[in-house]
Each structure stands twice: as C-alpha cells, then as structure tokens.
C-alpha cells in the first residue's frame, strides 16, 4: 500500500492491492481503488446534551428519569423511539473515561451464573466489574430458574444501562452425577469408600452415595477402572460391583459438585466405547424427535402443498435418521433446552461435546426455521477427543468456539492441553471466529480469596495468545469470591495486553486460512488496522449492520480499541464476545459524512472522545477508509 501526496492539504490517496509477496495459496484479487481521506477539520452539528444514563438524546427529546432500584449511580432511563440516541455499556464507558483509549481491556470475560450470583444485586456487581457475557449452564437448575436469570440480566441492561449478552450452555452427551440428594456439595476424602449407582434415590440418598444418569454405568465399569470426576478434580478406583451399584475407593480427594461430569479410564487409556452405549431411545423419545423433525420440515419448507403427507413423513424420517447418526447423545435432552433458549431470546447457544460439523449445521438450520428473526450465534464447545480430528470443519460451521479444557483434559494427556489450546485459538483467529478459553482458570478461588501464581500464569498465557474471551465457571457460579475472581481476570488481562503493546509483540495481521475466501472487506480491514497501528490512531470506528466488518477488524488485533456502531441491539450484544470491540447501538444512514458529524457530536458531549483524536473510519456501507482528526 503506497501513499502518494495529491495536494497541499492533508489528503492522501491509497490504492489497495494484494502484496506480491503474498502466499500463492490465495488468488490475486482485482480490487477497486477506494480513496482514503485525511481531513484536518470537519464541520460539527450543534452539540447535543448528555442525559445521565447510558443513552444520549437531544435536549428536546429527554424523557423522565426514573429512580434506580439498586444503587444511586445507574439511574433507569426510558429510551424514546428516536434515531438520535447512542447506547453503550456503562462499565465499558467508565473504563474508557478512566483509563483512556489505549488502556481499555481488550479481552472479554464470560461469567457463569449460579447460586452465588443469580440475584439482581450480584449480577449488577459482576456487570460493574466487567462481565461482558452471562452464561447459564443447563446441566444445573431448572428452566424456571434459568428464565429468572435471563429476565434479571435483561432488566439489568434496560434499567442500569449495561449491555451484557446472554449465553446458554447445553448439557450435551456427558455422563454425569446426580444432584447429591439436594446438597450443594460433598467432600470426598482420601481412602473413603463411595457408591455410584443408577438407582433412583431422590432426596433419600444414603451417605457417600452418588447417582449416575447413565443406565449402563454398572455394566460398562470393570474392577480396577479409574473414575474421574469433573475432569480429574476427584478420582476413584472401582473395587467392586454389586448389581446396579459400583463401589469405589477415593484416591485423589476433592470437592464433589452436583451434576459433575464423569469419565472412565482403563489401563491408562480413556474408555471411549461408552459413547456407543448411551441409553437407548424409548418409543416416547422417538415420538418426540419425529414431532420435532416434522415441525422443522414444516416450518423450513413452508410446504405450500409442495409435499404430500406421505412425502413429508418420509423426509422427516430421513432427517431423523441423519440426526440420530450424528449425535443422539445430546439430541434427546438438549432439544427442549434449545427451544427454551430460542424462546427466551438468548444471544449464544453453546453446544456441548460437538464431534462433527453436522451437529452445528443442523442446529443452525433448526434455529433459523424456529425463529427467523432471532439471530442466535452457535458456539461449539471443543471438549472431546473426537472433535480434534474435525477441528477446522467444526469451527467453520460454528459462530465461535469454546476451549473446554477441563473435559478435554480428561480425554487427552495433560501435557497436550496447552498446545491444543494454542492451536484452537490460532485457528479461530485465522477463520475469524471468536474463541473462549474456559475451565479451571482460577479454580482455587472457588474456596480462597486469591489465586495461585500458577493460575495467574495460565490466565496470562491465554491473554497472550489473544483469545477473544476468558470464562469463569465454578469461580463465579458457586465460589465464595466471584467478584474477586472477576477482578483478577480483568487486572491480569489489562497488564498482559499493555505488555504486549509495549513490546510490539501483537500480530498486525493474522494469516487467513485457505478455507476462507479473501475479499474486499478483508483487505480493507487489514489495511485499516495497519494504518491505525502505524499512525498510532486513538481508535478505529466501524459502521456495520451485521457486525462482519467489526469482526474483521477485531481479528487483526489492533493496538487501539474498535468502536463498533450498529443499529441492531442483538448484533451489539453478540459483538460483546469479540476481542477489542466496544459495541454501540446507533442508527445511521448511507451518508457517512452525516454519520460522522452526529457520532462525533454525541461522543464529545459524552466525554468519550476529544478534539484532535485521530480516528480511522471504515464501514460496510462504503468501500473506503477515512483518516480523521476529531474536530
């Protein structure tokens, strides 16, 4: 990209073309010659007053401010149906004002919500502390409990001015323990004898007895097998089998939590055959699946007389067979949870134990048919050894990935987990998919107020790999110090990100996988990030209706933050998972000059930008890049 001075003013013209040194893996693409303009001054609209809320509206259209229900700092404001407002997360705004452009946190944080954090006040504390995405795990709690959490998060956004996205995690195919007879936890001590059973015990569970959700459990286990709880946090050895009961000896003590997952090892190897021995399908379950599949076909095809009832049933049966072949283990109990998530309008659905891309494709088709207007992103949880052999196909089919290291570490040798994590993070960046590093980041903080130094180093490694997000599981769901755990992730992320920028260690352009088509948007965003880094711009602005251009900027991991403006509130929430993005909800027109005038006016009135700030502007409306000093 070679600049040439075309006039005495600060106006430059650039032409974009693929570098001759570019790899031959990619075809040479003929691109138009978009102009990049650098303006010293831009006329401003009349300044607009700021309302003390997350909204900024013209003075004449202010609405009544209602008293906050929790805390004086975040008043509730009703937004009028007006196109002049701009919406941004309050915690992000505070961080931006306090730390400046270049010191804002780029790595996003996902917090799992549980008994310790499900109240409105607790959720607000997490949002203030930097939670970008709230996660509910369908392995725990009832749907009514989860519905209440979703409603509280939605209320938090509406009343307190936050922009927290909602993620629902399906149960998946894992074999797991029961509810411990209603207890919140149980301690397994070294040398104790415990009984694992497939009997239904309910609340009358004998001491040191754990129910298992897999009917073939006792048949599959052999004396001498090792039983790992929650990826190895507690370990047992099978000593005896008595009918439906398996008697075990605790060799590695630890805390047992309700519905923790179980894996089996025999002679030092994972027993994978259990996946083919999961409970058989009852006639009731088959009927349920046929109804679900028929409904899918009816809504997706909009029959219109195109198929006879017999042909429809044939198609439904064929689809049902396909579905059963792909992953029966999660279809049986997860479809109802998926329907629940669609009905509640969650932003992300994380699918557990994904083994093939077909599972993701079926789910996305189902979501599109069930709720065409509800664009829910599908996250593939990579936690089984089978997923590693289909990694690129799974990530390409999904809208993002989660490195679930706990379950993965129970299926592959421990020493391979770091390299697998690094490979997945790098591949997701190449394929432009957000990636979450999860499981046991700060496990000790479930019980203790400070993490181990090794855990801090682990978090630092994930931030150094520039993963899009880090996730708290038990630390925020049932730990004693959820806010402190969140603070640790936030402070470590800030420090490591700053160190990377100081060392100029960040990658200016991520290599694109051969599976991805390179087009004009990719070239534009690559060029914009290079320019922003070279010119030490204060921020990148992107105007996007779908979020795609914003994701391409994020993928290049620029030194400065990216202000992503979108008129769609659901797109704004989904962008919360992207590295370095500060999503705003703002309506805009096709007139970029008018958009910039209004944006500058709104943000200056808010105190979020200042005159003289250098801004690089791109949009999916025009094939151009503008370099502008804020007037």
Coordinates of C-alpha atoms in Angstrom, one line a residue:
X1 CA 0.0 0.0 0.0
X2 CA 1.9 3.1 -1.3
X3 CA 0.7 6.6 -0.3
X4 CA 1.1 9.5 -2.6
X5 CA 0.5 13.2 -1.9
X6 CA -2.1 14.6 -4.2
X7 CA -2.5 18.2 -2.9
X8 CA -1.0 20.6 -0.4
X9 CA -3.7 19.7 2.2
X10 CA -3.5 16.6 4.4
X11 CA -5.3 14.5 1.8
X12 CA -3.8 11.2 0.8
X13 CA -4.8 8.7 -1.9
X14 CA -4.1 5.0 -1.4
X15 CA -4.7 2.0 -3.6
X16 CA -5.1 -1.4 -2.2
X17 CA -3.8 -4.5 -3.9
X18 CA -2.5 -7.8 -2.7
X19 CA 1.2 -7.8 -2.0
X20 CA 3.4 -9.6 -4.5
X21 CA 5.0 -11.4 -1.6
X22 CA 1.6 -12.8 -0.6
X23 CA 1.4 -16.6 -0.4
X24 CA 0.4 -18.3 -3.6
X25 CA -2.3 -20.1 -1.6
X26 CA -4.5 -17.1 -2.3
X27 CA -5.7 -16.0 -5.7
X28 CA -4.9 -12.5 -6.9
X29 CA -8.0 -10.3 -6.5
X30 CA -8.7 -7.3 -8.5
X31 CA -9.9 -4.6 -6.2
X32 CA -11.3 -1.1 -6.7
X33 CA -9.3 1.9 -5.7
X34 CA -11.1 3.3 -2.6
X35 CA -9.8 6.7 -1.5
X36 CA -8.7 7.3 2.0
X37 CA -9.1 10.9 3.1
X38 CA -7.4 12.7 5.9
X39 CA -9.3 15.8 6.9
X40 CA -7.8 18.4 9.3
X41 CA -11.3 19.7 10.1
X42 CA -14.9 18.5 9.8
X43 CA -17.9 20.7 10.5
X44 CA -19.8 19.9 13.6
X45 CA -23.5 19.7 14.2
X46 CA -24.9 21.7 17.1
X47 CA -23.8 19.9 20.3
X48 CA -26.3 17.6 21.9
X49 CA -26.7 17.5 25.7
X50 CA -26.0 14.3 27.5
X51 CA -28.5 12.6 29.8
X52 CA -27.0 11.0 32.9
X53 CA -27.6 7.5 31.6
X54 CA -26.4 5.0 29.0
X55 CA -28.4 6.9 26.4
X56 CA -27.5 10.2 24.7
X57 CA -30.5 12.0 23.3
X58 CA -31.2 15.5 22.0
X59 CA -32.2 18.0 24.7
X60 CA -35.7 18.5 23.4
X61 CA -36.3 14.8 23.5
X62 CA -35.2 13.9 27.0
X63 CA -37.5 11.6 28.9
X64 CA -38.3 11.3 32.5
X65 CA -35.6 9.7 34.6
X66 CA -36.9 7.0 37.0
X67 CA -35.3 6.2 40.3
X68 CA -32.9 3.3 40.3
X69 CA -33.9 0.2 42.3
X70 CA -30.4 -0.7 43.3
X71 CA -27.7 1.9 43.8
X72 CA -27.6 5.6 43.0
X73 CA -25.0 5.5 40.2
X74 CA -27.0 3.9 37.5
X75 CA -30.5 5.6 37.0
X76 CA -33.0 3.9 34.9
X77 CA -33.9 5.8 31.7
X78 CA -36.6 5.1 29.2
X79 CA -35.4 5.4 25.7
X80 CA -37.8 7.2 23.3
X81 CA -38.3 5.8 19.8
X82 CA -35.8 8.1 18.3
X83 CA -32.9 7.7 15.9
X84 CA -30.6 10.2 17.6
X85 CA -29.7 8.2 20.6
X86 CA -26.4 6.3 21.2
X87 CA -26.2 3.3 23.6
X88 CA -23.1 1.9 25.2
X89 CA -22.3 -0.4 28.2
X90 CA -21.9 1.7 31.3
X91 CA -18.9 -0.2 32.7
X92 CA -17.1 0.0 29.4
X93 CA -17.8 3.7 29.2
X94 CA -16.4 4.2 32.7
X95 CA -13.3 2.2 31.9
X96 CA -12.7 4.2 28.7
X97 CA -13.0 7.5 30.5
X98 CA -10.8 6.4 33.4
X99 CA -8.1 4.7 31.5
X100 CA -8.1 6.2 28.1
X101 CA -8.3 4.7 24.6
X102 CA -5.2 2.5 24.7
X103 CA -5.7 1.2 28.2
X104 CA -9.1 -0.3 27.8
X105 CA -9.4 -4.0 28.3
X106 CA -9.5 -5.9 25.0
X107 CA -10.1 -9.5 26.3
X108 CA -13.7 -10.1 27.1
X109 CA -15.0 -12.0 30.2
X110 CA -17.8 -14.6 30.4
X111 CA -19.2 -15.3 33.8
X112 CA -21.2 -18.5 34.6
X113 CA -24.2 -17.6 36.8
X114 CA -25.1 -19.9 39.7
X115 CA -26.5 -19.8 43.2
X116 CA -23.8 -17.3 44.3
X117 CA -24.5 -14.8 41.5
X118 CA -28.1 -15.2 40.4
X119 CA -29.6 -12.3 42.3
X120 CA -30.1 -8.9 40.7
X121 CA -27.6 -7.1 43.0
X122 CA -25.0 -9.8 42.4
X123 CA -25.5 -9.6 38.7
X124 CA -25.1 -5.9 38.8
X125 CA -21.8 -6.3 40.7
X126 CA -20.5 -8.6 38.0
X127 CA -21.6 -6.2 35.3
X128 CA -19.9 -3.3 37.0
X129 CA -16.8 -5.5 37.4
X130 CA -16.5 -6.1 33.7
X131 CA -18.7 -9.1 32.8
X132 CA -19.4 -9.0 29.1
X133 CA -21.4 -12.2 28.8
X134 CA -23.5 -14.0 31.3
X135 CA -23.6 -17.8 30.9
X136 CA -26.2 -20.2 32.2
X137 CA -25.4 -23.9 32.3
X138 CA -28.4 -26.2 31.6
X139 CA -26.7 -29.0 33.5
X140 CA -27.7 -27.2 36.7
X141 CA -31.0 -25.8 37.9
X142 CA -34.5 -25.8 36.4
X143 CA -35.7 -23.9 33.3
X144 CA -37.7 -21.6 35.5
X145 CA -34.6 -20.8 37.5
X146 CA -32.7 -20.0 34.2
X147 CA -35.7 -17.9 33.0
X148 CA -35.4 -15.8 36.1
X149 CA -31.7 -15.2 35.5
X150 CA -32.3 -14.2 31.9
X151 CA -35.0 -11.8 33.0
X152 CA -32.7 -10.2 35.6
X153 CA -29.9 -9.8 33.0
X154 CA -32.4 -8.2 30.6
X155 CA -33.7 -5.9 33.4
X156 CA -30.1 -5.1 34.3
X157 CA -29.4 -3.9 30.7
X158 CA -32.6 -1.9 30.5
X159 CA -32.6 -0.3 33.9
X160 CA -29.0 0.1 34.6
X161 CA -27.5 0.8 31.2
X162 CA -25.4 -2.3 30.7
X163 CA -25.0 -4.4 27.5
X164 CA -24.4 -7.9 28.9
X165 CA -25.0 -10.7 26.4
X166 CA -26.7 -14.0 27.3
X167 CA -25.2 -17.4 26.6
X168 CA -27.0 -20.7 27.2
X169 CA -24.8 -23.9 27.5
X170 CA -26.5 -27.2 26.7
X171 CA -25.9 -30.3 28.7
X172 CA -24.5 -32.5 26.0
X173 CA -23.7 -36.1 25.9
X174 CA -21.7 -36.3 29.1
X175 CA -22.3 -38.9 31.7
X176 CA -22.7 -37.0 35.0
X177 CA -23.6 -37.4 38.6
X178 CA -27.0 -36.6 40.1
X179 CA -27.9 -33.8 42.5
X180 CA -26.2 -35.2 45.6
X181 CA -29.6 -35.5 47.3
X182 CA -30.1 -31.8 47.3
X183 CA -26.8 -30.9 48.9
X184 CA -24.7 -28.1 47.3
X185 CA -21.5 -30.1 47.6
X186 CA -19.8 -33.0 49.2
X187 CA -16.2 -33.6 50.2
X188 CA -14.6 -36.9 49.2
X189 CA -11.6 -37.7 51.5
X190 CA -8.6 -39.9 50.6
X191 CA -9.4 -43.6 51.3
X192 CA -13.1 -43.2 51.7
X193 CA -15.5 -45.7 50.1
X194 CA -18.2 -44.2 47.8
X195 CA -21.1 -45.9 45.9
X196 CA -22.1 -44.8 42.4
X197 CA -25.5 -46.2 41.4
X198 CA -28.0 -46.0 38.6
X199 CA -30.9 -46.4 41.1
X200 CA -33.3 -43.5 41.5
X201 CA -32.9 -42.3 45.1
X202 CA -34.3 -38.8 45.1
X203 CA -33.7 -36.8 48.3
X204 CA -33.3 -40.0 50.4
X205 CA -29.8 -40.6 49.2
X206 CA -27.6 -42.6 51.6
X207 CA -24.4 -41.1 52.8
X208 CA -21.5 -41.3 50.3
X209 CA -23.8 -42.5 47.6
X210 CA -24.0 -40.8 44.2
X211 CA -26.5 -41.4 41.4
X212 CA -25.4 -41.5 37.8
X213 CA -27.5 -40.6 34.7
X214 CA -26.3 -43.5 32.6
X215 CA -28.2 -46.8 32.9
X216 CA -25.4 -48.8 31.5
X217 CA -22.9 -47.5 34.0
X218 CA -22.5 -50.6 36.2
X219 CA -22.3 -52.9 33.2
X220 CA -19.6 -50.9 31.5
X221 CA -17.4 -50.4 34.5
X222 CA -14.8 -53.0 35.5
X223 CA -12.9 -53.6 38.8
X224 CA -9.7 -51.6 38.6
X225 CA -11.1 -48.9 36.3
X226 CA -10.5 -45.3 37.3
X227 CA -13.4 -42.9 37.6
X228 CA -12.6 -39.2 37.1
X229 CA -15.0 -36.6 38.4
X230 CA -15.1 -33.1 36.7
X231 CA -12.0 -33.8 34.6
X232 CA -9.9 -35.3 37.4
X233 CA -10.7 -32.9 40.3
X234 CA -11.6 -36.1 42.3
X235 CA -10.5 -39.6 41.4
X236 CA -11.8 -43.0 42.4
X237 CA -10.9 -46.6 41.6
X238 CA -13.5 -49.3 41.2
X239 CA -13.2 -52.0 43.8
X240 CA -16.4 -54.0 43.5
X241 CA -19.7 -54.2 41.5
X242 CA -23.0 -55.2 43.2
X243 CA -25.9 -55.1 40.8
X244 CA -26.6 -51.5 39.8
X245 CA -24.1 -50.2 42.3
X246 CA -20.4 -49.6 41.7
X247 CA -18.2 -49.4 44.8
X248 CA -15.2 -47.1 44.6
X249 CA -12.2 -46.1 46.6
X250 CA -11.2 -42.4 46.7
X251 CA -7.5 -42.0 45.6
X252 CA -7.5 -38.2 44.9
X253 CA -9.7 -36.3 47.4
X254 CA -11.6 -33.2 46.5
X255 CA -15.0 -31.4 46.3
X256 CA -17.9 -33.1 44.6
X257 CA -20.4 -30.8 43.0
X258 CA -23.9 -31.7 41.8
X259 CA -24.1 -33.0 38.2
X260 CA -20.3 -33.0 37.7
X261 CA -19.3 -35.0 34.6
X262 CA -17.7 -38.4 34.8
X263 CA -15.1 -40.1 32.6
X264 CA -13.6 -43.6 32.7
X265 CA -10.1 -44.7 32.3
X266 CA -8.8 -48.3 31.9
X267 CA -5.2 -49.3 31.8
X268 CA -4.1 -45.7 31.4
X269 CA -6.5 -45.0 28.4
X270 CA -9.8 -43.3 28.1
X271 CA -12.7 -45.7 27.7
X272 CA -14.4 -44.2 24.7
X273 CA -16.7 -47.1 23.9
X274 CA -19.2 -45.7 26.4
X275 CA -20.3 -43.2 23.8
X276 CA -21.8 -46.0 21.8
X277 CA -23.6 -47.4 24.9
X278 CA -25.5 -44.4 26.0
X279 CA -29.2 -45.1 27.0
X280 CA -31.3 -46.5 24.2
X281 CA -34.1 -44.4 22.8
X282 CA -37.6 -45.1 24.1
X283 CA -40.7 -45.0 21.9
X284 CA -41.7 -41.8 23.7
X285 CA -38.4 -40.2 22.8
X286 CA -38.7 -41.3 19.2
X287 CA -42.1 -39.8 19.0
X288 CA -40.8 -36.6 20.4
X289 CA -38.0 -36.5 17.8
X290 CA -40.4 -37.2 15.0
X291 CA -42.7 -34.4 16.1
X292 CA -39.7 -32.1 16.3
X293 CA -38.4 -33.1 12.9
X294 CA -41.8 -32.8 11.3
X295 CA -42.1 -29.3 12.8
X296 CA -38.7 -28.4 11.4
X297 CA -39.6 -29.6 8.0
X298 CA -43.0 -27.9 8.0
X299 CA -41.5 -24.5 9.0
X300 CA -38.4 -24.7 6.9
X301 CA -40.1 -25.8 3.7
X302 CA -43.3 -23.8 4.2
X303 CA -44.9 -26.8 2.4
X304 CA -47.5 -24.8 0.4
X305 CA -48.8 -28.1 -1.0
X306 CA -45.4 -29.0 -2.3
X307 CA -45.1 -32.3 -0.4
X308 CA -47.8 -34.9 0.3
X309 CA -48.2 -36.0 3.9
X310 CA -46.5 -39.3 3.0
X311 CA -43.6 -37.5 1.4
X312 CA -43.3 -35.2 4.4
X313 CA -43.2 -38.2 6.8
X314 CA -40.5 -39.8 4.6
X315 CA -38.5 -36.6 4.7
X316 CA -38.9 -36.3 8.4
X317 CA -37.9 -39.9 8.9
X318 CA -34.8 -39.5 6.8
X319 CA -33.8 -36.3 8.7
X320 CA -34.4 -38.2 11.9
X321 CA -32.1 -41.0 10.9
X322 CA -29.5 -38.4 10.0
X323 CA -29.8 -36.7 13.3
X324 CA -29.6 -39.9 15.2
X325 CA -26.4 -40.8 13.3
X326 CA -24.8 -37.5 14.1
X327 CA -25.1 -37.2 17.8
X328 CA -28.1 -38.9 19.6
X329 CA -26.4 -38.2 23.0
X330 CA -27.3 -34.5 23.0
X331 CA -30.5 -34.6 20.9
X332 CA -32.6 -36.4 23.4
X333 CA -32.3 -34.0 26.3
X334 CA -31.0 -30.8 24.7
X335 CA -33.7 -30.1 22.2
X336 CA -36.1 -28.8 24.9
X337 CA -33.3 -26.7 26.3
X338 CA -32.6 -25.3 22.8
X339 CA -36.3 -24.5 22.3
X340 CA -36.2 -22.8 25.7
X341 CA -33.2 -20.7 24.7
X342 CA -34.8 -19.7 21.4
X343 CA -38.0 -18.7 23.1
X344 CA -36.1 -16.6 25.7
X345 CA -34.0 -14.9 23.0
X346 CA -30.5 -15.7 24.2
X347 CA -27.6 -14.4 22.2
X348 CA -25.5 -17.5 22.1
X349 CA -26.1 -21.2 22.4
X350 CA -23.0 -23.2 23.3
X351 CA -23.3 -26.9 22.2
X352 CA -21.5 -29.4 24.4
X353 CA -19.3 -32.3 23.1
X354 CA -19.5 -31.4 19.5
X355 CA -17.9 -34.1 17.4
X356 CA -18.8 -33.1 13.9
X357 CA -19.8 -30.1 11.9
X358 CA -23.1 -31.6 11.0
X359 CA -24.4 -31.1 14.6
X360 CA -23.7 -27.4 14.3
X361 CA -25.3 -27.2 10.8
X362 CA -28.5 -29.0 12.0
X363 CA -28.8 -26.7 15.0
X364 CA -28.3 -23.5 13.0
X365 CA -30.9 -24.7 10.4
X366 CA -33.3 -25.5 13.3
X367 CA -32.8 -22.1 14.9
X368 CA -33.4 -20.4 11.5
X369 CA -36.6 -22.3 11.0
X370 CA -37.9 -21.8 14.5
X371 CA -37.0 -18.1 14.9
X372 CA -36.1 -16.5 11.6
X373 CA -35.8 -13.0 13.2
X374 CA -33.8 -14.2 16.2
X375 CA -30.2 -14.4 15.0
X376 CA -28.7 -16.6 17.7
X377 CA -25.0 -17.5 17.4
X378 CA -23.9 -21.1 17.9
X379 CA -20.8 -21.8 19.9
X380 CA -19.0 -25.2 19.5
X381 CA -17.6 -26.5 22.8
X382 CA -14.4 -28.4 22.0
X383 CA -14.1 -30.8 24.9
X384 CA -13.8 -34.3 23.4
X385 CA -11.0 -36.1 21.7
X386 CA -13.3 -36.7 18.7
X387 CA -13.7 -33.0 18.0
X388 CA -9.9 -32.6 17.5
X389 CA -9.9 -34.7 14.3
X390 CA -12.7 -32.5 12.8
X391 CA -11.5 -29.2 14.2
X392 CA -11.5 -26.9 11.2
X393 CA -14.8 -28.2 9.9
X394 CA -16.5 -27.7 13.2
X395 CA -15.1 -24.1 13.7
X396 CA -16.0 -23.1 10.1
X397 CA -19.6 -24.3 10.7
X398 CA -20.0 -22.6 14.0
X399 CA -20.2 -18.9 15.0
X400 CA -17.4 -19.4 17.6
X401 CA -15.7 -21.9 19.7
X402 CA -15.0 -22.7 23.4
X403 CA -11.9 -24.5 24.6
X404 CA -13.4 -26.5 27.4
X405 CA -10.0 -27.6 28.9
X406 CA -11.5 -29.4 31.9
X407 CA -13.3 -32.1 30.0
X408 CA -10.7 -32.1 27.2
X409 CA -8.0 -32.7 29.8
X410 CA -9.8 -35.8 30.9
X411 CA -9.7 -37.3 27.4
X412 CA -6.2 -36.4 26.2
X413 CA -2.9 -36.4 28.0
X414 CA -2.5 -33.4 30.3
X415 CA 0.7 -32.3 28.6
X416 CA -1.1 -31.9 25.3
X417 CA -3.7 -29.5 26.6
X418 CA -1.6 -26.3 26.3
X419 CA -0.6 -27.0 22.7
X420 CA -4.2 -27.9 21.8
X421 CA -5.4 -24.7 23.3
X422 CA -2.9 -22.7 21.4
X423 CA -3.8 -24.4 18.1
X424 CA -7.5 -23.8 18.6
X425 CA -7.0 -20.1 19.5
X426 CA -4.8 -19.6 16.4
X427 CA -7.2 -21.4 14.1
X428 CA -10.2 -19.4 15.3
X429 CA -8.4 -16.2 14.6
X430 CA -7.5 -17.4 11.1
X431 CA -11.1 -18.3 10.5
X432 CA -12.5 -15.1 12.0
X433 CA -14.4 -16.9 14.8
X434 CA -14.4 -15.7 18.4
X435 CA -12.8 -18.2 20.8
X436 CA -13.3 -18.6 24.6
X437 CA -10.8 -20.2 26.8
X438 CA -12.6 -21.9 29.7
X439 CA -12.4 -24.3 32.6
X440 CA -10.3 -24.0 35.8
X441 CA -8.8 -20.7 35.1
X442 CA -9.0 -19.7 38.7
X443 CA -10.2 -22.9 40.3
X444 CA -8.7 -22.3 43.7
X445 CA -10.8 -19.1 44.0
X446 CA -13.8 -21.3 44.5
X447 CA -12.6 -21.6 48.1
X448 CA -9.9 -19.0 48.5
X449 CA -9.8 -15.2 48.0
X450 CA -6.6 -15.1 45.9
X451 CA -5.5 -17.3 43.1
X452 CA -2.3 -19.4 42.9
X453 CA 0.6 -17.9 41.0
X454 CA 0.3 -20.8 38.5
X455 CA -3.3 -19.9 37.8
X456 CA -2.3 -16.3 37.1
X457 CA 0.4 -17.5 34.7
X458 CA -2.3 -19.7 33.0
X459 CA -4.6 -16.7 32.5
X460 CA -1.6 -14.7 31.2
X461 CA -0.9 -17.3 28.6
X462 CA -4.5 -17.2 27.3
X463 CA -4.4 -13.4 27.2
X464 CA -1.0 -13.6 25.5
X465 CA -2.5 -15.9 22.8
X466 CA -5.1 -13.2 22.3
X467 CA -8.1 -15.3 22.8
X468 CA -11.3 -13.3 22.4
X469 CA -12.6 -14.2 25.9
X470 CA -11.9 -15.9 29.2
X471 CA -14.6 -17.7 31.1
X472 CA -15.3 -18.2 34.8
X473 CA -17.2 -21.4 35.7
X474 CA -17.4 -22.5 39.3
X475 CA -15.5 -19.5 40.4
X476 CA -18.5 -17.2 39.6
X477 CA -21.3 -19.8 39.8
X478 CA -20.8 -21.2 43.3
X479 CA -17.4 -19.9 44.5
X480 CA -17.1 -17.8 47.6
X481 CA -15.4 -14.9 45.8
X482 CA -16.9 -14.3 42.4
X483 CA -16.2 -10.6 42.3
X484 CA -12.6 -11.1 43.3
X485 CA -12.1 -13.8 40.6
X486 CA -13.6 -11.4 38.0
X487 CA -11.2 -8.6 39.2
X488 CA -8.2 -11.0 38.8
X489 CA -9.2 -11.7 35.2
X490 CA -9.7 -8.0 34.5
X491 CA -6.4 -6.9 36.1
X492 CA -4.3 -9.7 34.5
X493 CA -5.8 -9.0 31.1
X494 CA -5.1 -5.3 31.3
X495 CA -1.5 -5.9 32.4
X496 CA -0.6 -8.5 29.8
X497 CA -2.3 -6.6 27.0
X498 CA -0.3 -3.5 27.9
X499 CA 2.9 -5.5 28.0
X500 CA 2.2 -6.9 24.5
X501 CA 1.7 -3.4 23.1
X502 CA 4.8 -2.1 24.8
X503 CA 6.8 -5.0 23.3
X504 CA 5.1 -4.6 19.9
X505 CA 4.5 -8.3 20.2
X506 CA 1.0 -8.2 18.9
X507 CA 0.4 -9.5 15.4
X508 CA -0.6 -6.8 13.0
X509 CA -2.2 -9.2 10.5
X510 CA -3.4 -12.7 11.2
X511 CA -2.7 -15.2 8.4
X512 CA -6.0 -16.2 6.8
X513 CA -6.8 -19.9 6.5
X514 CA -7.0 -21.4 3.0
X515 CA -10.6 -22.3 3.9
X516 CA -11.6 -18.6 4.0
X517 CA -12.3 -16.6 0.9
X518 CA -10.4 -13.3 0.8
X519 CA -12.5 -10.4 -0.5
X520 CA -12.6 -6.6 -0.4
X521 CA -13.8 -6.4 3.3
X522 CA -10.9 -8.5 4.5
X523 CA -8.4 -6.4 2.5
X524 CA -9.9 -3.1 3.7
X525 CA -9.8 -4.2 7.4
X526 CA -6.3 -5.5 7.1
X527 CA -5.2 -2.1 5.6
X528 CA -7.2 -0.1 8.2
X529 CA -5.5 -1.9 11.1
X530 CA -2.1 -1.5 9.6
X531 CA -2.8 2.2 9.2
X532 CA -4.1 2.5 12.8
X533 CA -1.0 0.9 14.2
X534 CA 1.4 2.8 12.0
X535 CA -0.2 6.2 12.7
X536 CA -0.9 5.3 16.4
X537 CA -4.5 6.2 16.0
X538 CA -6.6 6.6 19.1
X539 CA -9.5 4.4 17.8
X540 CA -11.0 2.6 14.9
X541 CA -14.6 3.4 14.0
X542 CA -16.7 0.9 12.1
X543 CA -20.3 1.3 11.0
X544 CA -21.8 -2.1 10.5
X545 CA -25.3 -3.6 10.2
X546 CA -24.3 -7.2 10.5
X547 CA -21.1 -7.0 12.6
X548 CA -19.0 -8.6 10.0
X549 CA -16.7 -5.6 9.3
X550 CA -16.2 -5.2 13.1
X551 CA -15.2 -8.8 13.4
X552 CA -12.6 -8.5 10.7
X553 CA -11.1 -5.5 12.5
X554 CA -11.1 -7.5 15.8
X555 CA -9.5 -10.4 14.1
X556 CA -6.4 -8.4 13.3
X557 CA -6.0 -7.4 17.0
X558 CA -5.2 -3.7 16.5
X559 CA -3.3 -1.7 19.1
X560 CA -6.3 0.7 19.6
X561 CA -9.8 -0.1 20.5
X562 CA -12.6 -0.5 17.9
X563 CA -15.8 1.5 18.3
X564 CA -18.4 -0.7 16.5
X565 CA -21.6 1.2 15.7
X566 CA -24.6 -0.9 14.7
X567 CA -28.4 -0.1 14.6
X568 CA -29.2 -3.7 15.8
X569 CA -29.2 -4.3 19.5
X570 CA -28.8 -8.1 19.1
X571 CA -25.7 -7.5 16.9
X572 CA -24.4 -5.2 19.5
X573 CA -24.7 -7.8 22.3
X574 CA -23.1 -10.5 20.1
X575 CA -20.1 -8.2 19.4
X576 CA -19.5 -8.3 23.2
X577 CA -17.7 -11.5 22.7
X578 CA -15.2 -10.1 20.2
X579 CA -11.7 -9.0 21.2
X580 CA -11.1 -5.3 21.4
X581 CA -14.6 -4.2 20.3
X582 CA -16.6 -1.6 22.1
X583 CA -20.1 -2.0 20.7
X584 CA -22.5 0.9 20.4
X585 CA -26.2 0.8 19.4
X586 CA -26.6 3.7 16.9
X587 CA -28.8 4.2 13.9
X588 CA -27.1 5.6 10.9
X589 CA -27.8 6.5 7.2
X590 CA -25.9 5.9 4.0
X591 CA -24.4 9.3 4.3
X592 CA -21.1 8.7 6.0
X593 CA -20.3 12.4 6.5
X594 CA -23.6 12.9 8.3
X595 CA -22.9 9.8 10.4
X596 CA -19.5 11.0 11.5
X597 CA -20.8 14.5 12.4
X598 CA -23.5 13.1 14.6
X599 CA -21.2 10.4 16.1
X600 CA -18.5 13.0 17.0
X601 CA -21.1 15.3 18.5
X602 CA -22.7 12.6 20.6
X603 CA -19.4 11.2 21.8
X604 CA -17.8 14.5 22.5
X605 CA -20.9 15.6 24.6
X606 CA -20.4 12.3 26.5
X607 CA -16.8 13.0 27.1
X608 CA -15.7 9.8 25.3
X609 CA -13.6 11.4 22.6
X610 CA -11.8 14.7 22.4
X611 CA -10.9 17.2 19.7
X612 CA -7.7 16.2 18.0
X613 CA -8.1 12.4 18.5
X614 CA -7.0 10.5 15.4
X615 CA -9.7 8.2 14.2
X616 CA -9.6 5.6 11.4
X617 CA -13.1 5.0 9.9
X618 CA -14.4 2.1 7.9
X619 CA -17.9 0.8 7.2
X620 CA -19.8 -1.9 5.3
X621 CA -21.7 0.9 3.6
X622 CA -18.8 2.2 1.5
X623 CA -15.6 0.7 0.3
X624 CA -13.4 3.3 1.8
X625 CA -11.2 4.2 4.7
X626 CA -11.1 7.6 6.2
X627 CA -8.4 9.1 8.5
X628 CA -9.9 11.9 10.5
X629 CA -8.8 14.2 13.4
X630 CA -11.8 14.8 15.6
X631 CA -12.8 18.5 15.2

